[in-house]
PDB file of C-alpha atoms in Angstrom:
ATOM      1  CA  MET U 172     181.136 -54.265-117.337  1.00 51.00           C
ATOM      2  CA  ASN U 173     180.995 -52.078-114.221  1.00 50.00           C
ATOM      3  CA  ASN U 174     183.111 -51.872-111.076  1.00 53.00           C
ATOM      4  CA  ARG U 175     182.193 -49.714-108.065  1.00 48.00           C
ATOM      5  CA  ASP U 176     183.871 -48.467-104.884  1.00 48.00           C
ATOM      6  CA  SER U 177     182.360 -46.118-102.281  1.00 48.00           C
ATOM      7  CA  GLN U 178     182.670 -43.004-104.441  1.00 55.00           C
ATOM      8  CA  ARG U 179     183.480 -43.887-108.061  1.00 55.00           C
ATOM      9  CA  HIS U 180     182.957 -46.591-110.634  1.00 65.00           C
ATOM     10  CA  TYR U 181     184.219 -47.374-114.092  1.00 63.00           C
ATOM     11  CA  SER U 182     182.326 -48.812-117.025  1.00 70.00           C
ATOM     12  CA  VAL U 183     183.718 -50.628-120.051  1.00 68.00           C
ATOM     13  CA  THR U 184     182.184 -50.832-123.532  1.00 70.00           C
ATOM     14  CA  TRP U 185     183.661 -52.665-126.498  1.00 64.00           C
ATOM     15  CA  THR U 186     183.998 -51.207-129.977  1.00 63.00           C
ATOM     16  CA  GLU U 187     182.321 -52.796-132.961  1.00 57.00           C
ATOM     17  CA  GLY U 188     185.660 -54.364-133.864  1.00 54.00           C
ATOM     18  CA  VAL U 189     185.828 -56.465-130.711  1.00 49.00           C
ATOM     19  CA  HIS U 190     186.480 -59.549-132.809  1.00 53.00           C
ATOM     20  CA  SER U 191     189.247 -57.898-134.845  1.00 51.00           C
ATOM     21  CA  SER U 192     192.923 -58.714-134.342  1.00 53.00           C
ATOM     22  CA  ILE U 193     193.377 -55.688-132.040  1.00 60.00           C
ATOM     23  CA  PRO U 194     190.036 -55.046-130.262  1.00 64.00           C
ATOM     24  CA  THR U 195     189.657 -51.797-128.350  1.00 70.00           C
ATOM     25  CA  CYS U 196     187.403 -50.649-125.554  1.00 72.00           C
ATOM     26  CA  GLN U 197     186.240 -47.411-123.980  1.00 73.00           C
ATOM     27  CA  VAL U 198     186.566 -46.916-120.208  1.00 72.00           C
ATOM     28  CA  GLN U 199     184.718 -44.206-118.314  1.00 70.00           C
ATOM     29  CA  ILE U 200     185.353 -43.267-114.684  1.00 67.00           C
ATOM     30  CA  LYS U 201     182.334 -41.695-112.969  1.00 66.00           C
ATOM     31  CA  ASN U 202     181.598 -40.325-109.503  1.00 63.00           C
ATOM     32  CA  GLN U 203     178.694 -41.291-107.273  1.00 63.00           C
ATOM     33  CA  ASN U 204     176.478 -38.814-109.164  1.00 63.00           C
ATOM     34  CA  ASN U 205     177.213 -40.562-112.452  1.00 66.00           C
ATOM     35  CA  VAL U 206     179.270 -37.620-113.721  1.00 65.00           C
ATOM     36  CA  VAL U 207     182.031 -38.720-116.109  1.00 62.00           C
ATOM     37  CA  LEU U 208     185.399 -37.775-114.583  1.00 61.00           C
ATOM     38  CA  SER U 209     187.669 -39.394-117.162  1.00 62.00           C
ATOM     39  CA  ASP U 210     187.241 -41.092-120.514  1.00 65.00           C
ATOM     40  CA  TYR U 211     189.840 -43.498-121.938  1.00 67.00           C
ATOM     41  CA  SER U 212     190.371 -45.506-125.106  1.00 69.00           C
ATOM     42  CA  MET U 213     192.712 -48.504-125.058  1.00 70.00           C
ATOM     43  CA  THR U 214     193.363 -51.924-126.518  1.00 69.00           C
ATOM     44  CA  PHE U 215     192.082 -55.078-124.911  1.00 64.00           C
ATOM     45  CA  ASN U 216     195.648 -55.977-123.891  1.00 64.00           C
ATOM     46  CA  GLN U 217     196.084 -52.664-122.085  1.00 66.00           C
ATOM     47  CA  PHE U 218     192.758 -53.113-120.316  1.00 65.00           C
ATOM     48  CA  ALA U 219     193.649 -56.669-119.309  1.00 64.00           C
ATOM     49  CA  GLU U 220     197.019 -55.489-118.005  1.00 63.00           C
ATOM     50  CA  ALA U 221     195.300 -52.857-115.869  1.00 62.00           C
ATOM     51  CA  ILE U 222     192.995 -55.496-114.370  1.00 60.00           C
ATOM     52  CA  ILE U 223     195.932 -57.842-113.696  1.00 55.00           C
ATOM     53  CA  ASP U 224     197.842 -54.994-112.038  1.00 53.00           C
ATOM     54  CA  THR U 225     194.830 -54.347-109.852  1.00 49.00           C
ATOM     55  CA  GLU U 226     194.648 -57.955-108.701  1.00 46.00           C
ATOM     56  CA  LEU U 227     198.330 -58.794-108.360  1.00 46.00           C
ATOM     57  CA  ARG U 228     200.021 -55.520-107.459  1.00 43.00           C
ATOM     58  CA  GLU U 229     197.339 -54.014-105.245  1.00 41.00           C
ATOM     59  CA  LEU U 230     196.844 -50.964-107.398  1.00 40.00           C
ATOM     60  CA  HIS U 231     193.867 -48.689-106.982  1.00 40.00           C
ATOM     61  CA  PRO U 232     191.160 -50.199-109.210  1.00 39.00           C
ATOM     62  CA  LEU U 233     190.860 -46.951-111.149  1.00 39.00           C
ATOM     63  CA  THR U 234     194.443 -47.012-112.438  1.00 38.00           C
ATOM     64  CA  ILE U 235     194.071 -47.276-116.204  1.00 38.00           C
ATOM     65  CA  ILE U 236     196.703 -47.565-118.922  1.00 40.00           C
ATOM     66  CA  GLY U 237     195.667 -45.645-122.015  1.00 43.00           C
ATOM     67  CA  HIS U 238     195.209 -42.245-123.618  1.00 39.00           C
ATOM     68  CA  ARG U 239     192.577 -39.777-122.466  1.00 38.00           C
ATOM     69  CA  LYS U 240     190.121 -39.047-125.280  1.00 39.00           C
ATOM     70  CA  GLY U 241     189.881 -35.508-126.487  1.00 39.00           C
ATOM     71  CA  MET U 242     193.406 -34.587-125.369  1.00 39.00           C
ATOM     72  CA  GLU U 243     196.746 -34.480-127.154  1.00 39.00           C
ATOM     73  CA  ARG U 244     198.260 -37.878-127.771  1.00 39.00           C
ATOM     74  CA  LEU U 245     201.329 -36.810-125.829  1.00 39.00           C
ATOM     75  CA  SER U 246     199.467 -37.026-122.516  1.00 38.00           C
ATOM     76  CA  ILE U 247     199.999 -39.944-120.159  1.00 40.00           C
ATOM     77  CA  CYS U 248     196.843 -41.058-118.371  1.00 45.00           C
ATOM     78  CA  GLY U 249     197.911 -44.254-116.672  1.00 50.00           C
ATOM     79  CA  ILE U 250     200.930 -45.390-114.705  1.00 49.00           C
ATOM     80  CA  ARG U 251     201.478 -48.915-113.512  1.00 50.00           C
ATOM     81  CA  LYS U 252     203.545 -49.898-110.513  1.00 49.00           C
ATOM     82  CA  VAL U 253     206.621 -52.056-111.122  1.00 49.00           C
ATOM     83  CA  GLY U 254     207.788 -53.385-107.787  1.00 50.00           C
ATOM     84  CA  LYS U 255     208.351 -50.816-105.035  1.00 50.00           C
ATOM     85  CA  PRO U 256     211.143 -48.597-106.388  1.00 61.00           C
ATOM     86  CA  SER U 257     209.533 -47.208-109.557  1.00 71.00           C
ATOM     87  CA  TYR U 258     206.448 -46.590-111.664  1.00 77.00           C
ATOM     88  CA  GLU U 259     206.378 -46.716-115.434  1.00 82.00           C
ATOM     89  CA  THR U 260     204.168 -46.689-118.507  1.00 81.00           C
ATOM     90  CA  PRO U 261     204.273 -49.292-121.268  1.00 78.00           C
ATOM     91  CA  PHE U 262     206.079 -48.342-124.497  1.00 80.00           C
ATOM     92  CA  MET U 263     203.914 -46.140-126.704  1.00 75.00           C
ATOM     93  CA  ASN U 264     204.668 -44.747-130.149  1.00 66.00           C
ATOM     94  CA  LYS U 265     203.938 -41.029-130.448  1.00 75.00           C
ATOM     95  CA  GLY U 266     205.546 -38.076-128.698  1.00 90.00           C
ATOM     96  CA  ILE U 267     206.299 -39.225-125.149  1.00 93.00           C
ATOM     97  CA  VAL U 268     206.752 -42.962-125.574  1.00 94.00           C
ATOM     98  CA  LYS U 269     207.888 -43.949-122.065  1.00 94.00           C
ATOM     99  CA  TYR U 270     207.787 -42.488-118.548  1.00 93.00           C
ATOM    100  CA  ILE U 271     209.454 -43.882-115.432  1.00 93.00           C
ATOM    101  CA  ARG U 272     209.288 -42.441-111.914  1.00 92.00           C
ATOM    102  CA  ILE U 273     212.113 -43.678-109.661  1.00 90.00           C
ATOM    103  CA  GLU U 274     211.222 -43.179-106.012  1.00 88.00           C
ATOM    104  CA  LYS U 275     214.594 -44.246-104.585  1.00 86.00           C
ATOM    105  CA  SER U 276     216.682 -41.660-106.431  1.00 89.00           C
ATOM    106  CA  LYS U 277     213.838 -39.150-106.867  1.00 91.00           C
ATOM    107  CA  LYS U 278     214.340 -39.099-110.611  1.00 93.00           C
ATOM    108  CA  GLU U 279     211.989 -39.195-113.568  1.00 95.00           C
ATOM    109  CA  VAL U 280     212.926 -40.658-116.943  1.00 96.00           C
ATOM    110  CA  VAL U 281     211.067 -39.466-120.032  1.00 96.00           C
ATOM    111  CA  VAL U 282     211.609 -40.980-123.492  1.00 96.00           C
ATOM    112  CA  CYS U 283     210.427 -39.000-126.530  1.00 96.00           C
ATOM    113  CA  SER U 284     210.193 -40.064-130.154  1.00 96.00           C
ATOM    114  CA  VAL U 285     211.026 -37.593-132.952  1.00 96.00           C
ATOM    115  CA  PRO U 286     210.099 -38.929-136.408  1.00 95.00           C
ATOM    116  CA  LYS U 287     212.536 -38.922-139.315  1.00 96.00           C
ATOM    117  CA  GLN U 288     212.537 -35.434-140.854  1.00 96.00           C
ATOM    118  CA  LYS U 289     214.598 -32.416-141.938  1.00 97.00           C
ATOM    119  CA  TRP U 290     215.604 -29.801-139.364  1.00 97.00           C
ATOM    120  CA  ASP U 291     216.761 -26.197-139.696  1.00 96.00           C
ATOM    121  CA  MET U 292     220.061 -25.971-137.813  1.00 94.00           C
ATOM    122  CA  TYR U 293     223.068 -23.765-137.159  1.00 93.00           C
ATOM    123  CA  TYR U 294     226.698 -24.659-137.834  1.00 95.00           C
ATOM    124  CA  TYR U 295     228.327 -22.180-135.463  1.00 93.00           C
ATOM    125  CA  ASN U 296     226.663 -18.945-136.714  1.00 90.00           C
ATOM    126  CA  ASP U 297     225.743 -20.215-140.171  1.00 94.00           C
ATOM    127  CA  ALA U 298     222.061 -21.042-140.638  1.00 95.00           C
ATOM    128  CA  LEU U 299     221.522 -24.318-142.475  1.00 94.00           C
ATOM    129  CA  GLY U 300     218.074 -25.232-143.744  1.00 92.00           C
ATOM    130  CA  LYS U 301     216.444 -28.651-143.875  1.00 96.00           C
ATOM    131  CA  ILE U 302     219.172 -31.036-142.680  1.00 98.00           C
ATOM    132  CA  GLY U 303     218.004 -34.645-143.008  1.00 98.00           C
ATOM    133  CA  HIS U 304     217.836 -36.585-139.725  1.00 98.00           C
ATOM    134  CA  PRO U 305     216.941 -40.189-138.930  1.00 98.00           C
ATOM    135  CA  HIS U 306     214.178 -41.193-136.509  1.00 98.00           C
ATOM    136  CA  LEU U 307     215.445 -40.106-133.073  1.00 98.00           C
ATOM    137  CA  LEU U 308     214.817 -40.956-129.433  1.00 97.00           C
ATOM    138  CA  PHE U 309     215.518 -38.320-126.771  1.00 97.00           C
ATOM    139  CA  VAL U 310     215.813 -39.489-123.161  1.00 97.00           C
ATOM    140  CA  TYR U 311     215.606 -36.992-120.281  1.00 97.00           C
ATOM    141  CA  LEU U 312     216.592 -37.604-116.643  1.00 96.00           C
ATOM    142  CA  ILE U 313     214.757 -35.121-114.437  1.00 96.00           C
ATOM    143  CA  ASP U 314     215.440 -34.335-110.786  1.00 95.00           C
ATOM    144  CA  MET U 315     212.074 -34.494-109.022  1.00 94.00           C
ATOM    145  CA  LYS U 316     213.048 -31.855-106.443  1.00 94.00           C
ATOM    146  CA  SER U 317     214.662 -29.173-108.603  1.00 96.00           C
ATOM    147  CA  ARG U 318     212.605 -30.057-111.719  1.00 95.00           C
ATOM    148  CA  ARG U 319     215.749 -29.639-113.816  1.00 95.00           C
ATOM    149  CA  VAL U 320     216.992 -31.957-116.551  1.00 96.00           C
ATOM    150  CA  ASP U 321     220.082 -33.645-115.072  1.00 94.00           C
ATOM    151  CA  GLN U 322     220.995 -35.471-118.267  1.00 95.00           C
ATOM    152  CA  MET U 323     219.817 -35.590-121.862  1.00 96.00           C
ATOM    153  CA  PHE U 324     220.445 -38.424-124.333  1.00 98.00           C
ATOM    154  CA  CYS U 325     219.895 -38.638-128.081  1.00 98.00           C
ATOM    155  CA  PHE U 326     219.946 -41.799-130.202  1.00 98.00           C
ATOM    156  CA  ALA U 327     218.935 -42.698-133.722  1.00 98.00           C
ATOM    157  CA  ILE U 328     216.732 -45.717-134.404  1.00 98.00           C
ATOM    158  CA  LYS U 329     215.745 -47.623-137.532  1.00 97.00           C
ATOM    159  CA  GLN U 330     212.489 -49.183-136.347  1.00 90.00           C
ATOM    160  CA  SER U 331     209.288 -47.280-137.004  1.00 87.00           C
ATOM    161  CA  ARG U 332     207.621 -48.948-134.021  1.00 90.00           C
ATOM    162  CA  ILE U 333     209.301 -48.709-130.621  1.00 93.00           C
ATOM    163  CA  SER U 334     209.534 -51.654-128.235  1.00 93.00           C
ATOM    164  CA  SER U 335     211.816 -52.811-125.429  1.00 93.00           C
ATOM    165  CA  ASP U 336     214.220 -54.444-127.897  1.00 95.00           C
ATOM    166  CA  THR U 337     214.560 -51.392-130.170  1.00 96.00           C
ATOM    167  CA  GLU U 338     218.250 -51.049-131.070  1.00 98.00           C
ATOM    168  CA  LEU U 339     219.888 -47.668-130.477  1.00 98.00           C
ATOM    169  CA  PHE U 340     222.254 -46.077-132.994  1.00 98.00           C
ATOM    170  CA  LYS U 341     224.667 -43.158-132.769  1.00 98.00           C
ATOM    171  CA  TYR U 342     223.366 -39.657-133.446  1.00 98.00           C
ATOM    172  CA  PRO U 343     225.163 -39.187-136.795  1.00 98.00           C
ATOM    173  CA  TYR U 344     226.212 -35.548-136.389  1.00 97.00           C
ATOM    174  CA  ALA U 345     227.908 -33.625-133.540  1.00 96.00           C
ATOM    175  CA  ASN U 346     227.510 -32.588-129.895  1.00 96.00           C
ATOM    176  CA  VAL U 347     226.539 -36.093-128.730  1.00 97.00           C
ATOM    177  CA  THR U 348     228.856 -38.751-127.301  1.00 95.00           C
ATOM    178  CA  ASN U 349     227.768 -42.212-126.137  1.00 95.00           C
ATOM    179  CA  GLY U 350     224.243 -40.870-126.480  1.00 97.00           C
ATOM    180  CA  SER U 351     224.846 -38.040-123.984  1.00 96.00           C
ATOM    181  CA  VAL U 352     223.996 -34.586-125.355  1.00 96.00           C
ATOM    182  CA  CYS U 353     226.314 -31.612-124.819  1.00 93.00           C
ATOM    183  CA  MET U 354     224.270 -28.404-124.822  1.00 90.00           C
ATOM    184  CA  GLY U 355     227.303 -26.182-124.212  1.00 83.00           C
ATOM    185  CA  GLY U 356     226.210 -22.940-122.574  1.00 81.00           C
ATOM    186  CA  ASN U 357     222.577 -23.500-123.569  1.00 82.00           C
ATOM    187  CA  SER U 358     220.338 -24.445-120.652  1.00 83.00           C
ATOM    188  CA  LEU U 359     217.087 -26.364-120.590  1.00 89.00           C
ATOM    189  CA  PRO U 360     214.015 -24.931-118.834  1.00 91.00           C
ATOM    190  CA  THR U 361     212.588 -26.049-115.501  1.00 94.00           C
ATOM    191  CA  ILE U 362     210.156 -28.894-116.103  1.00 94.00           C
ATOM    192  CA  THR U 363     206.792 -27.932-114.661  1.00 92.00           C
ATOM    193  CA  ASP U 364     204.841 -30.305-116.925  1.00 90.00           C
ATOM    194  CA  ILE U 365     206.115 -33.609-118.312  1.00 91.00           C
ATOM    195  CA  ASN U 366     204.577 -32.717-121.681  1.00 91.00           C
ATOM    196  CA  GLN U 367     207.332 -30.095-122.050  1.00 93.00           C
ATOM    197  CA  CYS U 368     209.730 -32.947-122.791  1.00 94.00           C
ATOM    198  CA  ALA U 369     207.926 -33.643-126.054  1.00 93.00           C
ATOM    199  CA  THR U 370     209.281 -30.358-127.475  1.00 93.00           C
ATOM    200  CA  LEU U 371     212.686 -29.997-125.758  1.00 94.00           C
ATOM    201  CA  HIS U 372     214.433 -31.346-128.858  1.00 95.00           C
ATOM    202  CA  ASN U 373     213.601 -28.010-130.545  1.00 94.00           C
ATOM    203  CA  LEU U 374     216.127 -26.368-128.195  1.00 94.00           C
ATOM    204  CA  PHE U 375     218.747 -28.919-129.235  1.00 95.00           C
ATOM    205  CA  PHE U 376     218.233 -28.279-132.956  1.00 94.00           C
ATOM    206  CA  GLY U 377     217.985 -24.523-132.409  1.00 92.00           C
ATOM    207  CA  SER U 378     221.331 -24.331-130.577  1.00 92.00           C
ATOM    208  CA  PRO U 379     224.538 -23.722-132.577  1.00 90.00           C
ATOM    209  CA  SER U 380     226.154 -26.976-133.663  1.00 92.00           C
ATOM    210  CA  THR U 381     229.931 -27.178-133.299  1.00 93.00           C
ATOM    211  CA  ASN U 382     232.462 -29.838-134.251  1.00 94.00           C
ATOM    212  CA  CYS U 383     232.314 -31.174-130.681  1.00 94.00           C
ATOM    213  CA  TYR U 384     232.410 -34.999-130.639  1.00 94.00           C
ATOM    214  CA  PHE U 385     232.248 -35.254-134.435  1.00 95.00           C
ATOM    215  CA  ASP U 386     234.690 -37.478-136.287  1.00 90.00           C
ATOM    216  CA  GLY U 387     234.614 -40.021-139.085  1.00 85.00           C
ATOM    217  CA  HIS U 388     233.153 -42.647-136.753  1.00 92.00           C
ATOM    218  CA  ARG U 389     229.745 -41.058-136.151  1.00 96.00           C
ATOM    219  CA  ASN U 390     228.318 -42.735-139.275  1.00 97.00           C
ATOM    220  CA  THR U 391     229.444 -44.723-142.309  1.00 97.00           C
ATOM    221  CA  SER U 392     229.107 -41.930-144.892  1.00 96.00           C
ATOM    222  CA  GLY U 393     232.883 -41.613-145.229  1.00 95.00           C
ATOM    223  CA  ILE U 394     232.562 -37.844-144.784  1.00 96.00           C
ATOM    224  CA  THR U 395     234.972 -36.578-142.132  1.00 94.00           C
ATOM    225  CA  GLU U 396     234.083 -32.851-142.175  1.00 95.00           C
ATOM    226  CA  LEU U 397     230.856 -31.905-140.378  1.00 96.00           C
ATOM    227  CA  ARG U 398     230.181 -28.869-142.576  1.00 95.00           C
ATOM    228  CA  GLU U 399     230.488 -31.045-145.678  1.00 96.00           C
ATOM    229  CA  LEU U 400     228.106 -33.626-144.209  1.00 97.00           C
ATOM    230  CA  TYR U 401     225.525 -30.950-143.397  1.00 97.00           C
ATOM    231  CA  SER U 402     225.767 -29.647-146.968  1.00 96.00           C
ATOM    232  CA  LYS U 403     225.246 -33.121-148.383  1.00 97.00           C
ATOM    233  CA  MET U 404     222.222 -33.723-146.148  1.00 97.00           C
ATOM    234  CA  GLN U 405     220.432 -30.448-146.958  1.00 97.00           C
ATOM    235  CA  ASP U 406     216.971 -31.209-148.395  1.00 97.00           C
ATOM    236  CA  THR U 407     217.874 -34.914-148.273  1.00 97.00           C
ATOM    237  CA  ASP U 408     216.542 -37.816-146.190  1.00 97.00           C
ATOM    238  CA  PHE U 409     219.220 -39.291-143.950  1.00 98.00           C
ATOM    239  CA  PRO U 410     220.075 -42.857-145.096  1.00 97.00           C
ATOM    240  CA  ASP U 411     219.457 -45.380-142.297  1.00 98.00           C
ATOM    241  CA  ALA U 412     222.200 -47.538-143.844  1.00 98.00           C
ATOM    242  CA  TRP U 413     224.746 -44.955-142.612  1.00 98.00           C
ATOM    243  CA  LEU U 414     223.824 -45.396-138.943  1.00 98.00           C
ATOM    244  CA  LEU U 415     226.286 -47.025-136.529  1.00 98.00           C
ATOM    245  CA  SER U 416     224.968 -49.100-133.632  1.00 97.00           C
ATOM    246  CA  GLU U 417     225.552 -48.149-129.994  1.00 97.00           C
ATOM    247  CA  LYS U 418     225.225 -51.899-129.278  1.00 96.00           C
ATOM    248  CA  ILE U 419     222.467 -51.370-126.728  1.00 97.00           C
ATOM    249  CA  THR U 420     218.669 -51.522-126.739  1.00 97.00           C
ATOM    250  CA  ILE U 421     216.357 -48.892-125.292  1.00 97.00           C
ATOM    251  CA  GLN U 422     215.372 -51.285-122.496  1.00 95.00           C
ATOM    252  CA  GLN U 423     219.013 -51.896-121.557  1.00 96.00           C
ATOM    253  CA  LEU U 424     219.644 -48.147-121.472  1.00 96.00           C
ATOM    254  CA  LEU U 425     216.623 -47.559-119.240  1.00 95.00           C
ATOM    255  CA  GLU U 426     217.588 -50.374-116.881  1.00 93.00           C
ATOM    256  CA  LYS U 427     221.032 -48.808-116.555  1.00 91.00           C
ATOM    257  CA  GLN U 428     219.620 -45.339-115.845  1.00 88.00           C
ATOM    258  CA  THR U 429     216.999 -46.516-113.354  1.00 85.00           C
ATOM    259  CA  LYS U 430     219.690 -48.087-111.169  1.00 79.00           C
ATOM    260  CA  ILE U 431     220.979 -44.623-110.294  1.00 55.00           C
TER     261      ILE U 431
END
């Protein structure tokens, strides 16, 4: 399939598994000299959504939802328009899993997924190795003018695959309340590239953890002392059964934040 405008065109080829349950296709964008400008790989559903967006929302016909081949999976190569006030990607499942640009408030929202793993941390000045953590979602609100992170959220999740109805749970340790992260005197860098957000959680784990916002209601372990909980979770996977729900989904959180 080919589609041309005055200067560029895109071509679509289907993989050998076109008749499989999740067929994929390759999309190339070329200039008038047939030089490949961009190369994408996506599912049929993503390709169909891009075509529908083109027809119904008057998007430029070259707007594609997918991941650029040959680049890190964290990159975002397509943004679809949702009404007039904002632009957003679909939910993805590695690194940066959601991006929203809010024109009215000049904010950007970036959602990042951090798989379940063990993190080296600090309890005040004491170094603690390999503290088990659940699968986490970090949400960053960025001011488009200053390029600073206005607000940072952290939630635990139980689902391995992220979707709009993914339930959010409390971060089970300290320095987070109602999902909002307290970084104390530690500042986050200016965001010159959205891909920076995929590693900002390293600053959170590398900052000294205090008892701030920790009590016996952060999880169901029954442990009321943070230092004791850290000791128990060293070299141990965090049990998802201990997580307490925030009684909100990721979509509900994003809808709340995009109304700013």
